[in-house]
Amino acid sequence: MSITEEKTTQQVDGRLNRSTRTRAAIVQAMVDLVGEGNPAPTSEDVAERANVGLRTVFRHFEDMETLYQEFDQVIKARVFPEFDMKTLTGPLEERARKLIERRTQFFETVHPFMTCTIARKWKSPYLTRSYDAFAEYQRSFLFKNLPELQELTPALQNAADQVASYDSWTRMKNVQQLGAADVIEAQLAGVLAIIRGA
């Protein structure tokens, strides 16, 4: 390779590295803003936090939908591995309590990001799919660890799924103003009542 070719390669590599760093900074800006409690950052908010121009944001992401996709993938890569997916064993009440305690901890972690998803999913097909997948993820974990639910009618299965869900958790936390321990007890009581009542 000639000196000129080597210099050209280094320039291209340098531009690619800068481009990669800028793209990562834009995504990180979105993550930071949402994590700090802004459920719906605008492109202007993201540009300001990333310390780039608005045109730079849209040079890397053709629209907010593509930014949501990368943002969502970053959150899943960071947060989901922290959720303990090991199968629970033991008596029904012990399993149900451990399951709800694990989910409560997980919900606390993902709450700012789920708030963003809910705020934006009405105009984002990608976030709608992501939200639906999250709901299915919760349901699968619930039925895997409480197989007693599989013996119930579909209506009771759906009721148990709702009682133990993120939506139920966030309503009790934010609307009913319950503390974490009280939310756990309420969800536990609801799930057990559905299983034992059947």
PDB file of N, CA and C in Angstrom, residues 75-132:
ATOM      1  N   ILE A  75     -31.492  -0.691  25.580  1.00  0.00           N
ATOM      2  CA  ILE A  75     -32.118  -0.929  26.887  1.00  0.00           C
ATOM      3  C   ILE A  75     -32.258  -2.426  27.147  1.00  0.00           C
ATOM      4  N   LYS A  76     -32.733  -3.158  26.148  1.00  0.00           N
ATOM      5  CA  LYS A  76     -32.899  -4.606  26.330  1.00  0.00           C
ATOM      6  C   LYS A  76     -31.557  -5.282  26.598  1.00  0.00           C
ATOM      7  N   ALA A  77     -30.533  -4.870  25.889  1.00  0.00           N
ATOM      8  CA  ALA A  77     -29.212  -5.475  26.073  1.00  0.00           C
ATOM      9  C   ALA A  77     -28.655  -5.199  27.470  1.00  0.00           C
ATOM     10  N   ARG A  78     -28.990  -4.040  28.027  1.00  0.00           N
ATOM     11  CA  ARG A  78     -28.477  -3.678  29.352  1.00  0.00           C
ATOM     12  C   ARG A  78     -29.319  -4.234  30.494  1.00  0.00           C
ATOM     13  N   VAL A  79     -30.635  -4.197  30.321  1.00  0.00           N
ATOM     14  CA  VAL A  79     -31.548  -4.475  31.431  1.00  0.00           C
ATOM     15  C   VAL A  79     -31.997  -5.934  31.505  1.00  0.00           C
ATOM     16  N   PHE A  80     -32.362  -6.525  30.384  1.00  0.00           N
ATOM     17  CA  PHE A  80     -32.954  -7.862  30.419  1.00  0.00           C
ATOM     18  C   PHE A  80     -32.024  -8.920  31.017  1.00  0.00           C
ATOM     19  N   PRO A  81     -30.704  -8.868  30.766  1.00  0.00           N
ATOM     20  CA  PRO A  81     -29.842  -9.878  31.391  1.00  0.00           C
ATOM     21  C   PRO A  81     -29.850  -9.838  32.918  1.00  0.00           C
ATOM     22  N   GLU A  82     -30.290  -8.705  33.498  1.00  0.00           N
ATOM     23  CA  GLU A  82     -30.335  -8.593  34.956  1.00  0.00           C
ATOM     24  C   GLU A  82     -31.527  -9.321  35.560  1.00  0.00           C
ATOM     25  N   PHE A  83     -32.513  -9.638  34.721  1.00  0.00           N
ATOM     26  CA  PHE A  83     -33.706 -10.295  35.241  1.00  0.00           C
ATOM     27  C   PHE A  83     -33.445 -11.782  35.424  1.00  0.00           C
ATOM     28  N   ASP A  84     -33.653 -12.277  36.618  1.00  0.00           N
ATOM     29  CA  ASP A  84     -33.391 -13.680  36.942  1.00  0.00           C
ATOM     30  C   ASP A  84     -34.504 -14.549  36.351  1.00  0.00           C
ATOM     31  N   MET A  85     -34.141 -15.309  35.321  1.00  0.00           N
ATOM     32  CA  MET A  85     -35.125 -16.143  34.632  1.00  0.00           C
ATOM     33  C   MET A  85     -35.095 -17.600  35.099  1.00  0.00           C
ATOM     34  N   LYS A  86     -34.309 -17.891  36.156  1.00  0.00           N
ATOM     35  CA  LYS A  86     -34.247 -19.284  36.628  1.00  0.00           C
ATOM     36  C   LYS A  86     -35.626 -19.748  37.075  1.00  0.00           C
ATOM     37  N   THR A  87     -35.936 -20.997  36.756  1.00  0.00           N
ATOM     38  CA  THR A  87     -37.226 -21.570  37.136  1.00  0.00           C
ATOM     39  C   THR A  87     -37.315 -21.694  38.644  1.00  0.00           C
ATOM     40  N   LEU A  88     -38.471 -21.323  39.190  1.00  0.00           N
ATOM     41  CA  LEU A  88     -38.686 -21.362  40.636  1.00  0.00           C
ATOM     42  C   LEU A  88     -39.191 -22.743  41.051  1.00  0.00           C
ATOM     43  N   THR A  89     -38.848 -23.118  42.263  1.00  0.00           N
ATOM     44  CA  THR A  89     -39.317 -24.400  42.815  1.00  0.00           C
ATOM     45  C   THR A  89     -39.895 -24.159  44.201  1.00  0.00           C
ATOM     46  N   GLY A  90     -40.602 -25.155  44.716  1.00  0.00           N
ATOM     47  CA  GLY A  90     -41.154 -25.045  46.066  1.00  0.00           C
ATOM     48  C   GLY A  90     -42.664 -24.969  46.058  1.00  0.00           C
ATOM     49  N   PRO A  91     -43.262 -24.783  47.239  1.00  0.00           N
ATOM     50  CA  PRO A  91     -44.721 -24.684  47.350  1.00  0.00           C
ATOM     51  C   PRO A  91     -45.259 -23.474  46.575  1.00  0.00           C
ATOM     52  N   LEU A  92     -46.538 -23.514  46.267  1.00  0.00           N
ATOM     53  CA  LEU A  92     -47.179 -22.477  45.461  1.00  0.00           C
ATOM     54  C   LEU A  92     -46.927 -21.072  46.003  1.00  0.00           C
ATOM     55  N   GLU A  93     -47.222 -20.843  47.272  1.00  0.00           N
ATOM     56  CA  GLU A  93     -47.105 -19.479  47.811  1.00  0.00           C
ATOM     57  C   GLU A  93     -45.664 -18.984  47.768  1.00  0.00           C
ATOM     58  N   GLU A  94     -44.721 -19.879  48.044  1.00  0.00           N
ATOM     59  CA  GLU A  94     -43.302 -19.501  48.005  1.00  0.00           C
ATOM     60  C   GLU A  94     -42.885 -19.120  46.588  1.00  0.00           C
ATOM     61  N   ARG A  95     -43.293 -19.918  45.608  1.00  0.00           N
ATOM     62  CA  ARG A  95     -42.967 -19.614  44.209  1.00  0.00           C
ATOM     63  C   ARG A  95     -43.605 -18.298  43.773  1.00  0.00           C
ATOM     64  N   ALA A  96     -44.882 -18.126  44.139  1.00  0.00           N
ATOM     65  CA  ALA A  96     -45.597 -16.916  43.722  1.00  0.00           C
ATOM     66  C   ALA A  96     -44.951 -15.667  44.318  1.00  0.00           C
ATOM     67  N   ARG A  97     -44.548 -15.743  45.577  1.00  0.00           N
ATOM     68  CA  ARG A  97     -43.909 -14.586  46.215  1.00  0.00           C
ATOM     69  C   ARG A  97     -42.572 -14.265  45.550  1.00  0.00           C
ATOM     70  N   LYS A  98     -41.753 -15.275  45.333  1.00  0.00           N
ATOM     71  CA  LYS A  98     -40.457 -15.039  44.688  1.00  0.00           C
ATOM     72  C   LYS A  98     -40.640 -14.452  43.285  1.00  0.00           C
ATOM     73  N   LEU A  99     -41.609 -14.985  42.562  1.00  0.00           N
ATOM     74  CA  LEU A  99     -41.866 -14.502  41.207  1.00  0.00           C
ATOM     75  C   LEU A  99     -42.239 -13.019  41.227  1.00  0.00           C
ATOM     76  N   ILE A 100     -43.162 -12.656  42.106  1.00  0.00           N
ATOM     77  CA  ILE A 100     -43.616 -11.262  42.153  1.00  0.00           C
ATOM     78  C   ILE A 100     -42.514 -10.344  42.669  1.00  0.00           C
ATOM     79  N   GLU A 101     -41.716 -10.803  43.609  1.00  0.00           N
ATOM     80  CA  GLU A 101     -40.592  -9.991  44.094  1.00  0.00           C
ATOM     81  C   GLU A 101     -39.571  -9.759  42.983  1.00  0.00           C
ATOM     82  N   ARG A 102     -39.259 -10.794  42.209  1.00  0.00           N
ATOM     83  CA  ARG A 102     -38.321 -10.648  41.085  1.00  0.00           C
ATOM     84  C   ARG A 102     -38.862  -9.652  40.064  1.00  0.00           C
ATOM     85  N   ARG A 103     -40.138  -9.807  39.746  1.00  0.00           N
ATOM     86  CA  ARG A 103     -40.735  -8.932  38.741  1.00  0.00           C
ATOM     87  C   ARG A 103     -40.795  -7.491  39.234  1.00  0.00           C
ATOM     88  N   THR A 104     -41.072  -7.303  40.522  1.00  0.00           N
ATOM     89  CA  THR A 104     -41.115  -5.948  41.088  1.00  0.00           C
ATOM     90  C   THR A 104     -39.768  -5.258  40.919  1.00  0.00           C
ATOM     91  N   GLN A 105     -38.696  -5.973  41.207  1.00  0.00           N
ATOM     92  CA  GLN A 105     -37.359  -5.411  41.046  1.00  0.00           C
ATOM     93  C   GLN A 105     -37.099  -5.071  39.577  1.00  0.00           C
ATOM     94  N   PHE A 106     -37.513  -5.953  38.696  1.00  0.00           N
ATOM     95  CA  PHE A 106     -37.340  -5.737  37.263  1.00  0.00           C
ATOM     96  C   PHE A 106     -38.172  -4.539  36.795  1.00  0.00           C
ATOM     97  N   PHE A 107     -39.425  -4.460  37.259  1.00  0.00           N
ATOM     98  CA  PHE A 107     -40.291  -3.349  36.866  1.00  0.00           C
ATOM     99  C   PHE A 107     -39.707  -2.008  37.315  1.00  0.00           C
ATOM    100  N   GLU A 108     -39.128  -1.980  38.507  1.00  0.00           N
ATOM    101  CA  GLU A 108     -38.497  -0.749  39.000  1.00  0.00           C
ATOM    102  C   GLU A 108     -37.395  -0.302  38.040  1.00  0.00           C
ATOM    103  N   THR A 109     -36.627  -1.268  37.542  1.00  0.00           N
ATOM    104  CA  THR A 109     -35.511  -0.955  36.650  1.00  0.00           C
ATOM    105  C   THR A 109     -35.984  -0.449  35.297  1.00  0.00           C
ATOM    106  N   VAL A 110     -36.987  -1.111  34.741  1.00  0.00           N
ATOM    107  CA  VAL A 110     -37.424  -0.757  33.380  1.00  0.00           C
ATOM    108  C   VAL A 110     -38.475   0.346  33.346  1.00  0.00           C
ATOM    109  N   HIS A 111     -38.973   0.757  34.505  1.00  0.00           N
ATOM    110  CA  HIS A 111     -40.106   1.693  34.548  1.00  0.00           C
ATOM    111  C   HIS A 111     -39.910   2.960  33.711  1.00  0.00           C
ATOM    112  N   PRO A 112     -38.787   3.683  33.833  1.00  0.00           N
ATOM    113  CA  PRO A 112     -38.652   4.903  33.017  1.00  0.00           C
ATOM    114  C   PRO A 112     -38.715   4.612  31.517  1.00  0.00           C
ATOM    115  N   PHE A 113     -38.156   3.476  31.131  1.00  0.00           N
ATOM    116  CA  PHE A 113     -38.096   3.130  29.714  1.00  0.00           C
ATOM    117  C   PHE A 113     -39.449   2.624  29.210  1.00  0.00           C
ATOM    118  N   MET A 114     -40.192   1.930  30.073  1.00  0.00           N
ATOM    119  CA  MET A 114     -41.541   1.507  29.703  1.00  0.00           C
ATOM    120  C   MET A 114     -42.471   2.709  29.608  1.00  0.00           C
ATOM    121  N   THR A 115     -42.256   3.708  30.469  1.00  0.00           N
ATOM    122  CA  THR A 115     -43.059   4.934  30.399  1.00  0.00           C
ATOM    123  C   THR A 115     -42.864   5.606  29.047  1.00  0.00           C
ATOM    124  N   CYS A 116     -41.615   5.622  28.574  1.00  0.00           N
ATOM    125  CA  CYS A 116     -41.311   6.173  27.255  1.00  0.00           C
ATOM    126  C   CYS A 116     -42.003   5.358  26.170  1.00  0.00           C
ATOM    127  N   THR A 117     -41.921   4.041  26.268  1.00  0.00           N
ATOM    128  CA  THR A 117     -42.547   3.168  25.274  1.00  0.00           C
ATOM    129  C   THR A 117     -44.052   3.420  25.201  1.00  0.00           C
ATOM    130  N   ILE A 118     -44.687   3.515  26.362  1.00  0.00           N
ATOM    131  CA  ILE A 118     -46.136   3.740  26.407  1.00  0.00           C
ATOM    132  C   ILE A 118     -46.487   5.114  25.834  1.00  0.00           C
ATOM    133  N   ALA A 119     -45.667   6.121  26.159  1.00  0.00           N
ATOM    134  CA  ALA A 119     -45.930   7.477  25.675  1.00  0.00           C
ATOM    135  C   ALA A 119     -45.798   7.587  24.156  1.00  0.00           C
ATOM    136  N   ARG A 120     -44.914   6.768  23.572  1.00  0.00           N
ATOM    137  CA  ARG A 120     -44.604   6.900  22.154  1.00  0.00           C
ATOM    138  C   ARG A 120     -45.194   5.807  21.268  1.00  0.00           C
ATOM    139  N   LYS A 121     -45.677   4.709  21.867  1.00  0.00           N
ATOM    140  CA  LYS A 121     -46.049   3.565  21.037  1.00  0.00           C
ATOM    141  C   LYS A 121     -47.256   3.837  20.143  1.00  0.00           C
ATOM    142  N   TRP A 122     -48.064   4.826  20.493  1.00  0.00           N
ATOM    143  CA  TRP A 122     -49.255   5.112  19.677  1.00  0.00           C
ATOM    144  C   TRP A 122     -48.881   5.573  18.276  1.00  0.00           C
ATOM    145  N   LYS A 123     -47.652   6.093  18.105  1.00  0.00           N
ATOM    146  CA  LYS A 123     -47.253   6.488  16.750  1.00  0.00           C
ATOM    147  C   LYS A 123     -45.966   5.792  16.302  1.00  0.00           C
ATOM    148  N   SER A 124     -45.621   4.713  16.990  1.00  0.00           N
ATOM    149  CA  SER A 124     -44.418   3.963  16.632  1.00  0.00           C
ATOM    150  C   SER A 124     -44.749   2.480  16.513  1.00  0.00           C
ATOM    151  N   PRO A 125     -44.829   1.952  15.301  1.00  0.00           N
ATOM    152  CA  PRO A 125     -45.089   0.509  15.143  1.00  0.00           C
ATOM    153  C   PRO A 125     -44.042  -0.344  15.852  1.00  0.00           C
ATOM    154  N   TYR A 126     -42.789   0.098  15.824  1.00  0.00           N
ATOM    155  CA  TYR A 126     -41.737  -0.684  16.472  1.00  0.00           C
ATOM    156  C   TYR A 126     -41.974  -0.754  17.974  1.00  0.00           C
ATOM    157  N   LEU A 127     -42.259   0.388  18.621  1.00  0.00           N
ATOM    158  CA  LEU A 127     -42.473   0.381  20.070  1.00  0.00           C
ATOM    159  C   LEU A 127     -43.744  -0.367  20.450  1.00  0.00           C
ATOM    160  N   THR A 128     -44.738  -0.361  19.573  1.00  0.00           N
ATOM    161  CA  THR A 128     -45.943  -1.158  19.824  1.00  0.00           C
ATOM    162  C   THR A 128     -45.587  -2.641  19.863  1.00  0.00           C
ATOM    163  N   ARG A 129     -44.795  -3.082  18.896  1.00  0.00           N
ATOM    164  CA  ARG A 129     -44.363  -4.489  18.885  1.00  0.00           C
ATOM    165  C   ARG A 129     -43.505  -4.802  20.113  1.00  0.00           C
ATOM    166  N   SER A 130     -42.648  -3.884  20.491  1.00  0.00           N
ATOM    167  CA  SER A 130     -41.785  -4.094  21.652  1.00  0.00           C
ATOM    168  C   SER A 130     -42.616  -4.211  22.932  1.00  0.00           C
ATOM    169  N   TYR A 131     -43.631  -3.373  23.051  1.00  0.00           N
ATOM    170  CA  TYR A 131     -44.503  -3.407  24.228  1.00  0.00           C
ATOM    171  C   TYR A 131     -45.265  -4.725  24.291  1.00  0.00           C
ATOM    172  N   ASP A 132     -45.780  -5.162  23.151  1.00  0.00           N
ATOM    173  CA  ASP A 132     -46.504  -6.437  23.106  1.00  0.00           C
ATOM    174  C   ASP A 132     -45.585  -7.609  23.456  1.00  0.00           C
TER     175      ASP A 132
END
